[in-house]
JSON list of C-alpha atoms in Angstrom, two decimals:
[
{"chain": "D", "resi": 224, "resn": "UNK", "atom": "CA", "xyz": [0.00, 0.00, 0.00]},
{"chain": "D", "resi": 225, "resn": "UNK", "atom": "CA", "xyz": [1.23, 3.59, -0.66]},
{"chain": "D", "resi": 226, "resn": "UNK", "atom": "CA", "xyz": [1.81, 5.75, 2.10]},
{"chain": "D", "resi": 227, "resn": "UNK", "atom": "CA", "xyz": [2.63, 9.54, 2.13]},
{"chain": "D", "resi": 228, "resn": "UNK", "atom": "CA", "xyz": [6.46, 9.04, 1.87]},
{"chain": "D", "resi": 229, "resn": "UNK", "atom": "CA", "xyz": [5.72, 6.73, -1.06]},
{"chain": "D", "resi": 230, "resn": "UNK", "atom": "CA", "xyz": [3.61, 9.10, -2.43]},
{"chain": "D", "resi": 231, "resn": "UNK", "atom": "CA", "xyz": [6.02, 11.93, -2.49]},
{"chain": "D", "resi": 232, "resn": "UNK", "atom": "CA", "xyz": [9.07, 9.52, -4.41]},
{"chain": "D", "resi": 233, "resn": "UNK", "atom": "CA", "xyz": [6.84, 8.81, -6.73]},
{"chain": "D", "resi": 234, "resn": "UNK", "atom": "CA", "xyz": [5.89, 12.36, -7.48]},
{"chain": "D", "resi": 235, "resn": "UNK", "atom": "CA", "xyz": [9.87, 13.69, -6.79]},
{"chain": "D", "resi": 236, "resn": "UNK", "atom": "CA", "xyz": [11.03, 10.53, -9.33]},
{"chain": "D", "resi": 237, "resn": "UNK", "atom": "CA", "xyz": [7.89, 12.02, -11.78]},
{"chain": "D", "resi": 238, "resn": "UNK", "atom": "CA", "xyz": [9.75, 15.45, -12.18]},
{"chain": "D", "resi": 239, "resn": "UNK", "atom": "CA", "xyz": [13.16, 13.39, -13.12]},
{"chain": "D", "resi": 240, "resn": "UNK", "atom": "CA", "xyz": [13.67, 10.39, -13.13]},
{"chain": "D", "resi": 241, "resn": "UNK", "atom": "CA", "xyz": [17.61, 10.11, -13.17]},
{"chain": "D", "resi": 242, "resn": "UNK", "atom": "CA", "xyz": [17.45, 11.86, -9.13]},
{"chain": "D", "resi": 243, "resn": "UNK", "atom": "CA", "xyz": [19.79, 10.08, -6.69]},
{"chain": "D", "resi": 244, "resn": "UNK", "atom": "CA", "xyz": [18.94, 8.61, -3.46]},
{"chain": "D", "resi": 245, "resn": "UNK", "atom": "CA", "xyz": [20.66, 11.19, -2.09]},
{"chain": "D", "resi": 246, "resn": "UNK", "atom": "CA", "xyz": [18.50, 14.10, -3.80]},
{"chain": "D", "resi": 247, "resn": "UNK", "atom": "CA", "xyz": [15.44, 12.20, -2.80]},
{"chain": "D", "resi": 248, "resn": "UNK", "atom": "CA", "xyz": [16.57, 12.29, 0.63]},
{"chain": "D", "resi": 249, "resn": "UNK", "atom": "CA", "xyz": [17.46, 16.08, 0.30]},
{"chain": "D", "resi": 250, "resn": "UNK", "atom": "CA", "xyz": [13.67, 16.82, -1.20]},
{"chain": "D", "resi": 251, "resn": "UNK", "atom": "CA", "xyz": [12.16, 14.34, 1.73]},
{"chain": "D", "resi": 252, "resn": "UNK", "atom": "CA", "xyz": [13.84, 16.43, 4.50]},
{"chain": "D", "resi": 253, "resn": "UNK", "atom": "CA", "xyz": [13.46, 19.42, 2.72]},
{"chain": "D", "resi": 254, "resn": "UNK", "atom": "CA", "xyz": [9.53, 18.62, 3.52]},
{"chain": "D", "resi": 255, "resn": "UNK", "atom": "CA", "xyz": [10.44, 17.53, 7.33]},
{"chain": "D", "resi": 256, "resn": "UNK", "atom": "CA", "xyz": [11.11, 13.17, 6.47]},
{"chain": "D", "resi": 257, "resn": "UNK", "atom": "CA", "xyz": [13.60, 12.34, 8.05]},
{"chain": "D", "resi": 258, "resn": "UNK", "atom": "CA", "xyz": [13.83, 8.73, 5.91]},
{"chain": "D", "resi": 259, "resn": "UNK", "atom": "CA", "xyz": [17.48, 7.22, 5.67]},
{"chain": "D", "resi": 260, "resn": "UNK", "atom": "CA", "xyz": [19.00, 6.61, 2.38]},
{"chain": "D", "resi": 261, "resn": "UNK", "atom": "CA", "xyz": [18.73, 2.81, 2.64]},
{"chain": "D", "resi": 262, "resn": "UNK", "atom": "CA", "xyz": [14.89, 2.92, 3.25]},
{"chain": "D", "resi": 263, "resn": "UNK", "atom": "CA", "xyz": [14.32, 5.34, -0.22]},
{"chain": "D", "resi": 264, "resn": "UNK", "atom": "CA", "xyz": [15.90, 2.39, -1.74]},
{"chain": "D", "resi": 265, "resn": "UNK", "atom": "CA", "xyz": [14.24, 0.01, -0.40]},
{"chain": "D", "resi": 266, "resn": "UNK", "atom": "CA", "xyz": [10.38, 1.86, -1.00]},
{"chain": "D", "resi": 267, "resn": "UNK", "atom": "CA", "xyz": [11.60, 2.53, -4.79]},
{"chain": "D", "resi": 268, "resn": "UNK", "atom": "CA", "xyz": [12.32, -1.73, -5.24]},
{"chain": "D", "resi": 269, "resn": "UNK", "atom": "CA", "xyz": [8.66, -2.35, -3.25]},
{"chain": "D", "resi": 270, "resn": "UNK", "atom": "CA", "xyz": [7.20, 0.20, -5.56]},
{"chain": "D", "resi": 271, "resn": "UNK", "atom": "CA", "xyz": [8.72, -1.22, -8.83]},
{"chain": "D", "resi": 272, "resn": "UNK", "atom": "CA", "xyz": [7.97, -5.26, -8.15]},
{"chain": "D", "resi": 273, "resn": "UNK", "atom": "CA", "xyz": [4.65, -3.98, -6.89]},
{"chain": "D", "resi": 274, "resn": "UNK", "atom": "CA", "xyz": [4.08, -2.54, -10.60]},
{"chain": "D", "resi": 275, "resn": "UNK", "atom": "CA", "xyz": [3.37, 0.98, -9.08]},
{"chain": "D", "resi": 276, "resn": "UNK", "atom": "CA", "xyz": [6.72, 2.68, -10.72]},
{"chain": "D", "resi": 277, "resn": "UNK", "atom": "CA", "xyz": [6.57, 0.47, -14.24]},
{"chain": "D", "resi": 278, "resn": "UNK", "atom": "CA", "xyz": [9.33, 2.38, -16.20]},
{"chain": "D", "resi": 279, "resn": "UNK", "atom": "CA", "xyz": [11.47, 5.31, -15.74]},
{"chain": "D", "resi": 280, "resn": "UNK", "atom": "CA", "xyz": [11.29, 7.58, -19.21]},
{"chain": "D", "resi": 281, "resn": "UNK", "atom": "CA", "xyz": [12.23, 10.37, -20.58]},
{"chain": "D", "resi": 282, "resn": "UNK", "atom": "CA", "xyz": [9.80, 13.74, -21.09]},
{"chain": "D", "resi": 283, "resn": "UNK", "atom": "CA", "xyz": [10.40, 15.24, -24.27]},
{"chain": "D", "resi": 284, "resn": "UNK", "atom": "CA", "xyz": [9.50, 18.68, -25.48]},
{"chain": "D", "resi": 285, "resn": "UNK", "atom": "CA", "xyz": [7.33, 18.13, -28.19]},
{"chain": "D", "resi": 286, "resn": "UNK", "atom": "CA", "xyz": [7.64, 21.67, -29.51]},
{"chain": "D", "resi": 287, "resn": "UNK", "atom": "CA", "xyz": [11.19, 20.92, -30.57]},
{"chain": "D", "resi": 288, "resn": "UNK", "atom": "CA", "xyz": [10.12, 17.55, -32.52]},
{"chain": "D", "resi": 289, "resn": "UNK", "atom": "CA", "xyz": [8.71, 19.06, -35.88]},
{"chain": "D", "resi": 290, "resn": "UNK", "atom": "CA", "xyz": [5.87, 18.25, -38.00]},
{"chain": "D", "resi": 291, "resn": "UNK", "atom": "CA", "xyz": [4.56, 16.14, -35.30]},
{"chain": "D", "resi": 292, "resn": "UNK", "atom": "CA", "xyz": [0.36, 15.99, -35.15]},
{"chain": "D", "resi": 293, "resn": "UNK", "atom": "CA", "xyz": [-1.41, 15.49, -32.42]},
{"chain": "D", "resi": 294, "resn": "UNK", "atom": "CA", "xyz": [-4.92, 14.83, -33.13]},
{"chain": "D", "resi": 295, "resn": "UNK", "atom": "CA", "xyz": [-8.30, 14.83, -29.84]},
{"chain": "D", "resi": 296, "resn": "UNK", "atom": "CA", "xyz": [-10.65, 11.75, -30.86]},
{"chain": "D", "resi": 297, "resn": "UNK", "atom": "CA", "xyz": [-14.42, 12.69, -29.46]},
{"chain": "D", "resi": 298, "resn": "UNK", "atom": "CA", "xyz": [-16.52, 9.91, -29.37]},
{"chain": "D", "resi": 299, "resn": "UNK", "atom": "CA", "xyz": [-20.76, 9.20, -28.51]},
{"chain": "D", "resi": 300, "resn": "UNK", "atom": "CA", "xyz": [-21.25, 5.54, -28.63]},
{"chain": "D", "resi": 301, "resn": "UNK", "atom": "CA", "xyz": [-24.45, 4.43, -30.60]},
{"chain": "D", "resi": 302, "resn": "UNK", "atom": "CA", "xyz": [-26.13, 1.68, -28.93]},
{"chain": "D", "resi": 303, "resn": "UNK", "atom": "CA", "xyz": [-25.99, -2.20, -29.29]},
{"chain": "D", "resi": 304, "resn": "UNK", "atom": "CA", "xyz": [-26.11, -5.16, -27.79]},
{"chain": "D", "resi": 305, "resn": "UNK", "atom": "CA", "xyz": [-22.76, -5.54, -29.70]},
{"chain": "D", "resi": 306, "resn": "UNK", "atom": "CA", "xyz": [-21.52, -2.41, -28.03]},
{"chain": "D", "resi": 307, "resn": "UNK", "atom": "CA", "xyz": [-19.33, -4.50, -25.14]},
{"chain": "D", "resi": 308, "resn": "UNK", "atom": "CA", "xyz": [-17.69, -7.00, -26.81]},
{"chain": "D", "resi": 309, "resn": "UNK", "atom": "CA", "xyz": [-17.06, -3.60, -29.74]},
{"chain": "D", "resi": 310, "resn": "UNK", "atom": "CA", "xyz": [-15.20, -1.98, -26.72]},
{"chain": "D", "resi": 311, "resn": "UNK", "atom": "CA", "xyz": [-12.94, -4.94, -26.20]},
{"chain": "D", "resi": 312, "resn": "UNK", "atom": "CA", "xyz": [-11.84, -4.92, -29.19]},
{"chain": "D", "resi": 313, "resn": "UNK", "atom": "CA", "xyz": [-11.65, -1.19, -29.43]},
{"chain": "D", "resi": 314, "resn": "UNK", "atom": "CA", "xyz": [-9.82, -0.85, -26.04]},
{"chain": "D", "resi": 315, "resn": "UNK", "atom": "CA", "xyz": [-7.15, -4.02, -27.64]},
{"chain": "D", "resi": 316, "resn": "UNK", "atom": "CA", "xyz": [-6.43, -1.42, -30.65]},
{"chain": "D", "resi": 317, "resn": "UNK", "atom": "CA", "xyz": [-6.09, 1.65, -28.90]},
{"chain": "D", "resi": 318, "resn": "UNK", "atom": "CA", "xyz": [-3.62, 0.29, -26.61]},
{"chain": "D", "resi": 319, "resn": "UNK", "atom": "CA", "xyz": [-1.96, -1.58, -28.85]},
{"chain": "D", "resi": 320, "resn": "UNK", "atom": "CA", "xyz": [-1.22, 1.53, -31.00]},
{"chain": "D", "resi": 321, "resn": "UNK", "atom": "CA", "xyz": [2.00, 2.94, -30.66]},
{"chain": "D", "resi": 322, "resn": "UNK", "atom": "CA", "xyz": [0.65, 6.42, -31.38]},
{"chain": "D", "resi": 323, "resn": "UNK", "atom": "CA", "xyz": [-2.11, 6.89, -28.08]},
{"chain": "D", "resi": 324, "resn": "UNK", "atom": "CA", "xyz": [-1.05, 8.98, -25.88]},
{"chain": "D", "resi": 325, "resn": "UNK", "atom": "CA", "xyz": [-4.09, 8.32, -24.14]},
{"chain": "D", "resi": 326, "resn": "UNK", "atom": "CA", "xyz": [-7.22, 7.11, -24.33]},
{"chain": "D", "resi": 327, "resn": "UNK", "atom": "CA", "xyz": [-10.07, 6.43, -21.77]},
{"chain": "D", "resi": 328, "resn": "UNK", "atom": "CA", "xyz": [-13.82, 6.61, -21.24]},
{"chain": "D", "resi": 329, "resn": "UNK", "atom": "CA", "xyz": [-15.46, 10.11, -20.20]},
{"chain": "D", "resi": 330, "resn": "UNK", "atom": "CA", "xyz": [-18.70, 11.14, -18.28]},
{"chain": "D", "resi": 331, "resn": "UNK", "atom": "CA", "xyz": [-20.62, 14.49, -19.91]},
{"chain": "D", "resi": 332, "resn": "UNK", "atom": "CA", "xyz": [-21.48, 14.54, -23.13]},
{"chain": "D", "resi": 333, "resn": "UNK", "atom": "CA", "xyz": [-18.97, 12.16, -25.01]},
{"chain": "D", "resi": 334, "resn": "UNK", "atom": "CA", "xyz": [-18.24, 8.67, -23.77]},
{"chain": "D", "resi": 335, "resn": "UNK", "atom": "CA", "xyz": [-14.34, 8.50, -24.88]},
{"chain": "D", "resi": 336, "resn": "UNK", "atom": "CA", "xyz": [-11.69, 10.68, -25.43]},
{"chain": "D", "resi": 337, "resn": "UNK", "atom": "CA", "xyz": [-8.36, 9.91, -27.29]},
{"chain": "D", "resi": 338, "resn": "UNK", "atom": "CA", "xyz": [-5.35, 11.53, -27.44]},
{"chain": "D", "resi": 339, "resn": "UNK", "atom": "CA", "xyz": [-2.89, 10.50, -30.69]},
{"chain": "D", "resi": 340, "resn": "UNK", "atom": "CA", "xyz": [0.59, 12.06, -32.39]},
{"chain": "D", "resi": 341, "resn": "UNK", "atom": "CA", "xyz": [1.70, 11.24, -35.26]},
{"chain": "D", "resi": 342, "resn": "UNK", "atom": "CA", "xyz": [5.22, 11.78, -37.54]},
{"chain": "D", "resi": 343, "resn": "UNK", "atom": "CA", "xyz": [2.64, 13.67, -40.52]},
{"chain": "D", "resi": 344, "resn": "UNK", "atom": "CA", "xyz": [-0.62, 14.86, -40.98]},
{"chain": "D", "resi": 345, "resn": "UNK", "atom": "CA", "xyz": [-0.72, 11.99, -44.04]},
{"chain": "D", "resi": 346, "resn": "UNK", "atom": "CA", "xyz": [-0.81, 9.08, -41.33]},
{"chain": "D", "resi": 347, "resn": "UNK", "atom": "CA", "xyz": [-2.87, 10.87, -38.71]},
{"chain": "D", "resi": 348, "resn": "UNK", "atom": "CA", "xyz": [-5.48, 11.33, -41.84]},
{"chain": "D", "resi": 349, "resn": "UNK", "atom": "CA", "xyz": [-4.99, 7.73, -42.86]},
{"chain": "D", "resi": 350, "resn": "UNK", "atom": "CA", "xyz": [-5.36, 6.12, -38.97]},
{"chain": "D", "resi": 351, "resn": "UNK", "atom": "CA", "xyz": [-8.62, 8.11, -38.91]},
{"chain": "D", "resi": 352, "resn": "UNK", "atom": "CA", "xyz": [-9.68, 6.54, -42.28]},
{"chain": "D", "resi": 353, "resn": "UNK", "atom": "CA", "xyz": [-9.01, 3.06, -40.96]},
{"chain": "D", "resi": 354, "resn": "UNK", "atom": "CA", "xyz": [-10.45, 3.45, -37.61]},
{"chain": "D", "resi": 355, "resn": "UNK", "atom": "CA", "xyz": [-13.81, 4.28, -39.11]},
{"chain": "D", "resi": 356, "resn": "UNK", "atom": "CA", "xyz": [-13.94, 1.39, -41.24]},
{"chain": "D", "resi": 357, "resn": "UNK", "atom": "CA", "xyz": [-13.05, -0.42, -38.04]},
{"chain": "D", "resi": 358, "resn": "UNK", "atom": "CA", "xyz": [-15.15, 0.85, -35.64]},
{"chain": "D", "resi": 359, "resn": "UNK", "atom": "CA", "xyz": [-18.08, 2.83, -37.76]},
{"chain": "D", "resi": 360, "resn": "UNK", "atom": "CA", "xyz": [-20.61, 0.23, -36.67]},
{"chain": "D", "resi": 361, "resn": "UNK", "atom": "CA", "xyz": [-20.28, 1.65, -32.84]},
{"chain": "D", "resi": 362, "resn": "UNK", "atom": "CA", "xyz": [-19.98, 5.29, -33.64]},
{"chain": "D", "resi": 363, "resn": "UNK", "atom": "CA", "xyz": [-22.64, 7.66, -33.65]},
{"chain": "D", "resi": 364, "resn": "UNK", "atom": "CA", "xyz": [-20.61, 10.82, -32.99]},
{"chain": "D", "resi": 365, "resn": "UNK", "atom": "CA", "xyz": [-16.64, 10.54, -33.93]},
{"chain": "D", "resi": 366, "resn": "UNK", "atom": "CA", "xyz": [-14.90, 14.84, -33.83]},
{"chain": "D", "resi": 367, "resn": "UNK", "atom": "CA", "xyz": [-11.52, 14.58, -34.50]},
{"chain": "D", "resi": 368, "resn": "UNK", "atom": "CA", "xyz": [-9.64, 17.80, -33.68]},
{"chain": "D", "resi": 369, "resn": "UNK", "atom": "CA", "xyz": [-5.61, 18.84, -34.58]},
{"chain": "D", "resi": 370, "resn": "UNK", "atom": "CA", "xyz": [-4.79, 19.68, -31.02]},
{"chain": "D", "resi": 371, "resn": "UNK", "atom": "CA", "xyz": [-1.62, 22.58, -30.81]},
{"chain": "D", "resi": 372, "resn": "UNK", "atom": "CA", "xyz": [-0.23, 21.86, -27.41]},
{"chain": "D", "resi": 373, "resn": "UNK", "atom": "CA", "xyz": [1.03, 25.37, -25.31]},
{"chain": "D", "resi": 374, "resn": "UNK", "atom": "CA", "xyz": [2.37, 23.48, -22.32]},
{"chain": "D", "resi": 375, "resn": "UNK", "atom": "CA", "xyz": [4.70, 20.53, -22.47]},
{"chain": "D", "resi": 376, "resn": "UNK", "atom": "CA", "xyz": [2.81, 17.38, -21.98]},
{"chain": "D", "resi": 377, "resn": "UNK", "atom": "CA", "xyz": [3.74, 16.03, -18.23]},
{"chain": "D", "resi": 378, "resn": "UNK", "atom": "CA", "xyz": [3.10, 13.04, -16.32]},
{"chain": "D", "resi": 379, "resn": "UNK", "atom": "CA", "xyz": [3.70, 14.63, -13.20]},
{"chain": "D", "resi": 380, "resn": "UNK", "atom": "CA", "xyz": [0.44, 16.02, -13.58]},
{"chain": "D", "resi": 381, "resn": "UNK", "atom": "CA", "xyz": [-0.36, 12.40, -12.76]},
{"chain": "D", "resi": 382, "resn": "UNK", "atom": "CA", "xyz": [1.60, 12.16, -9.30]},
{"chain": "D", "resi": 383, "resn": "UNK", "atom": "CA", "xyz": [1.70, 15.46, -8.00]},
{"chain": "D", "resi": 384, "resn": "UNK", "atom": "CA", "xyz": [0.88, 15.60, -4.21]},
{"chain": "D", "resi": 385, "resn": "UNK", "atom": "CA", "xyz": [-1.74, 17.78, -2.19]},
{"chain": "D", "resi": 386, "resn": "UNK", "atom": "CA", "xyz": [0.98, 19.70, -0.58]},
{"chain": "D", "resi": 387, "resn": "UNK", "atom": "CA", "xyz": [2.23, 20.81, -4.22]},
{"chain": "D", "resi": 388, "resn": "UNK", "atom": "CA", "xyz": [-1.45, 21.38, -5.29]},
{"chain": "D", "resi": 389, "resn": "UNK", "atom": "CA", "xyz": [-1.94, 23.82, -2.08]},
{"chain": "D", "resi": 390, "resn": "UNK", "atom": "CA", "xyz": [1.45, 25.26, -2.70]},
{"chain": "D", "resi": 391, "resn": "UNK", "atom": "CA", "xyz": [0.55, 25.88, -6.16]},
{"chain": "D", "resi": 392, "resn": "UNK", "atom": "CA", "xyz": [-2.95, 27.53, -5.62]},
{"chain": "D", "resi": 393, "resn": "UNK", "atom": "CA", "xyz": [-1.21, 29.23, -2.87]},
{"chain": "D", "resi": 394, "resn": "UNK", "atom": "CA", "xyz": [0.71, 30.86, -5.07]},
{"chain": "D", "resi": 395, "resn": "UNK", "atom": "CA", "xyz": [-1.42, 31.63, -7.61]},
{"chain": "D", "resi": 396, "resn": "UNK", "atom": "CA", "xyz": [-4.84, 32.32, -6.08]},
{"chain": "D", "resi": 397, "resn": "UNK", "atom": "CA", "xyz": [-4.12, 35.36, -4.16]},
{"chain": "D", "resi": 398, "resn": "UNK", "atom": "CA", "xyz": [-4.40, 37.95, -7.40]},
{"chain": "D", "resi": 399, "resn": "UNK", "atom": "CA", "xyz": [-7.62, 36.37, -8.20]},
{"chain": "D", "resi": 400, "resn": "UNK", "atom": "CA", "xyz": [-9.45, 36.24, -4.74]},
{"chain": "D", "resi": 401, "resn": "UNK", "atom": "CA", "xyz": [-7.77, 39.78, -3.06]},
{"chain": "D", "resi": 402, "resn": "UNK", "atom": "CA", "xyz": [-5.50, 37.95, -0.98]}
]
């Protein structure tokens, strides 16, 4: 189970994955852990063979990588007693494909949302192509948008902790509600 101190690796390793022990056990104290060396090990290795931390990668700037397209996939279901075993098989391609960034199941007023980059706008157009003729018999609304990112995409947005969240608003709050 992840505690607290678990919860802040995780979100420290998030930011940069190539950190030491040692500058986790700065950041820890820094927050008022006091957590030897040996025991940040330790929590990393239970957090890797328990499949929490899968993979330490790279973040890469995707506004320096050009031509890249990103394209948003909106999609409204249309109902079936096929729709289920549809979804498998959806779900299988999607993350099978080595261009979703990510893809997942919404509540409001579309039922999944996709996120895909591509090397050119040729294969982004002919992926859409193909994954209409796949899946057409399950769509009843598919909006496809080029998305222009302004931020750098970041998976820390995925870990952060609620200290950094109150920091953060914190921070930014006061000109908007007259400190």
């Amino acid at each position: 189970m992840v505690d607290r101190i678990d919860e802040l690796i995780i979100s420290i390793l998030s930011q940069d994955a190539r950190q030491s022990t040692s500058e986790i056990w700065d950041f820890l104290r820094g927050l008022g852990y006091n957590v030897p060396e040996d025991e940040i090990e330790s929590r990393k290795k239970a957090l890797e063979d328990e499949g929490v931390i899968k993979n330490y990668t790279i973040s890469v700037d995707s506004k320096k990588l050009p031509g890249r397209v990103i394209r948003v996939d909106l999609v409204t279901f249309r109902t079936s007693q096929a729709l289920p075993k549809r979804l498998e098989g959806l779900k299988r391609y999607l993350n099978d494909a080595p261009f979703v960034v990510f893809s997942g199941k919404t509540r409001g007023g579309y039922d999944w949302i996709t996120i895909k980059s591509f090397l050119t706008s040729e294969m982004a157009d002919e992926e859409n192509d193909i994954y209409r003729n796949l899946f057409g018999d399950i769509l009843q609304v598919y909006e496809v948008y080029d998305f222009v990112p302004q931020t750098n995409a970041s998976l820390y947005a995925l870990t952060y902790t609620e200290s950094e969240y109150k920091s953060f608003l914190k921070e930014w709050a006061p000109p908007f509600i007259g400190k």
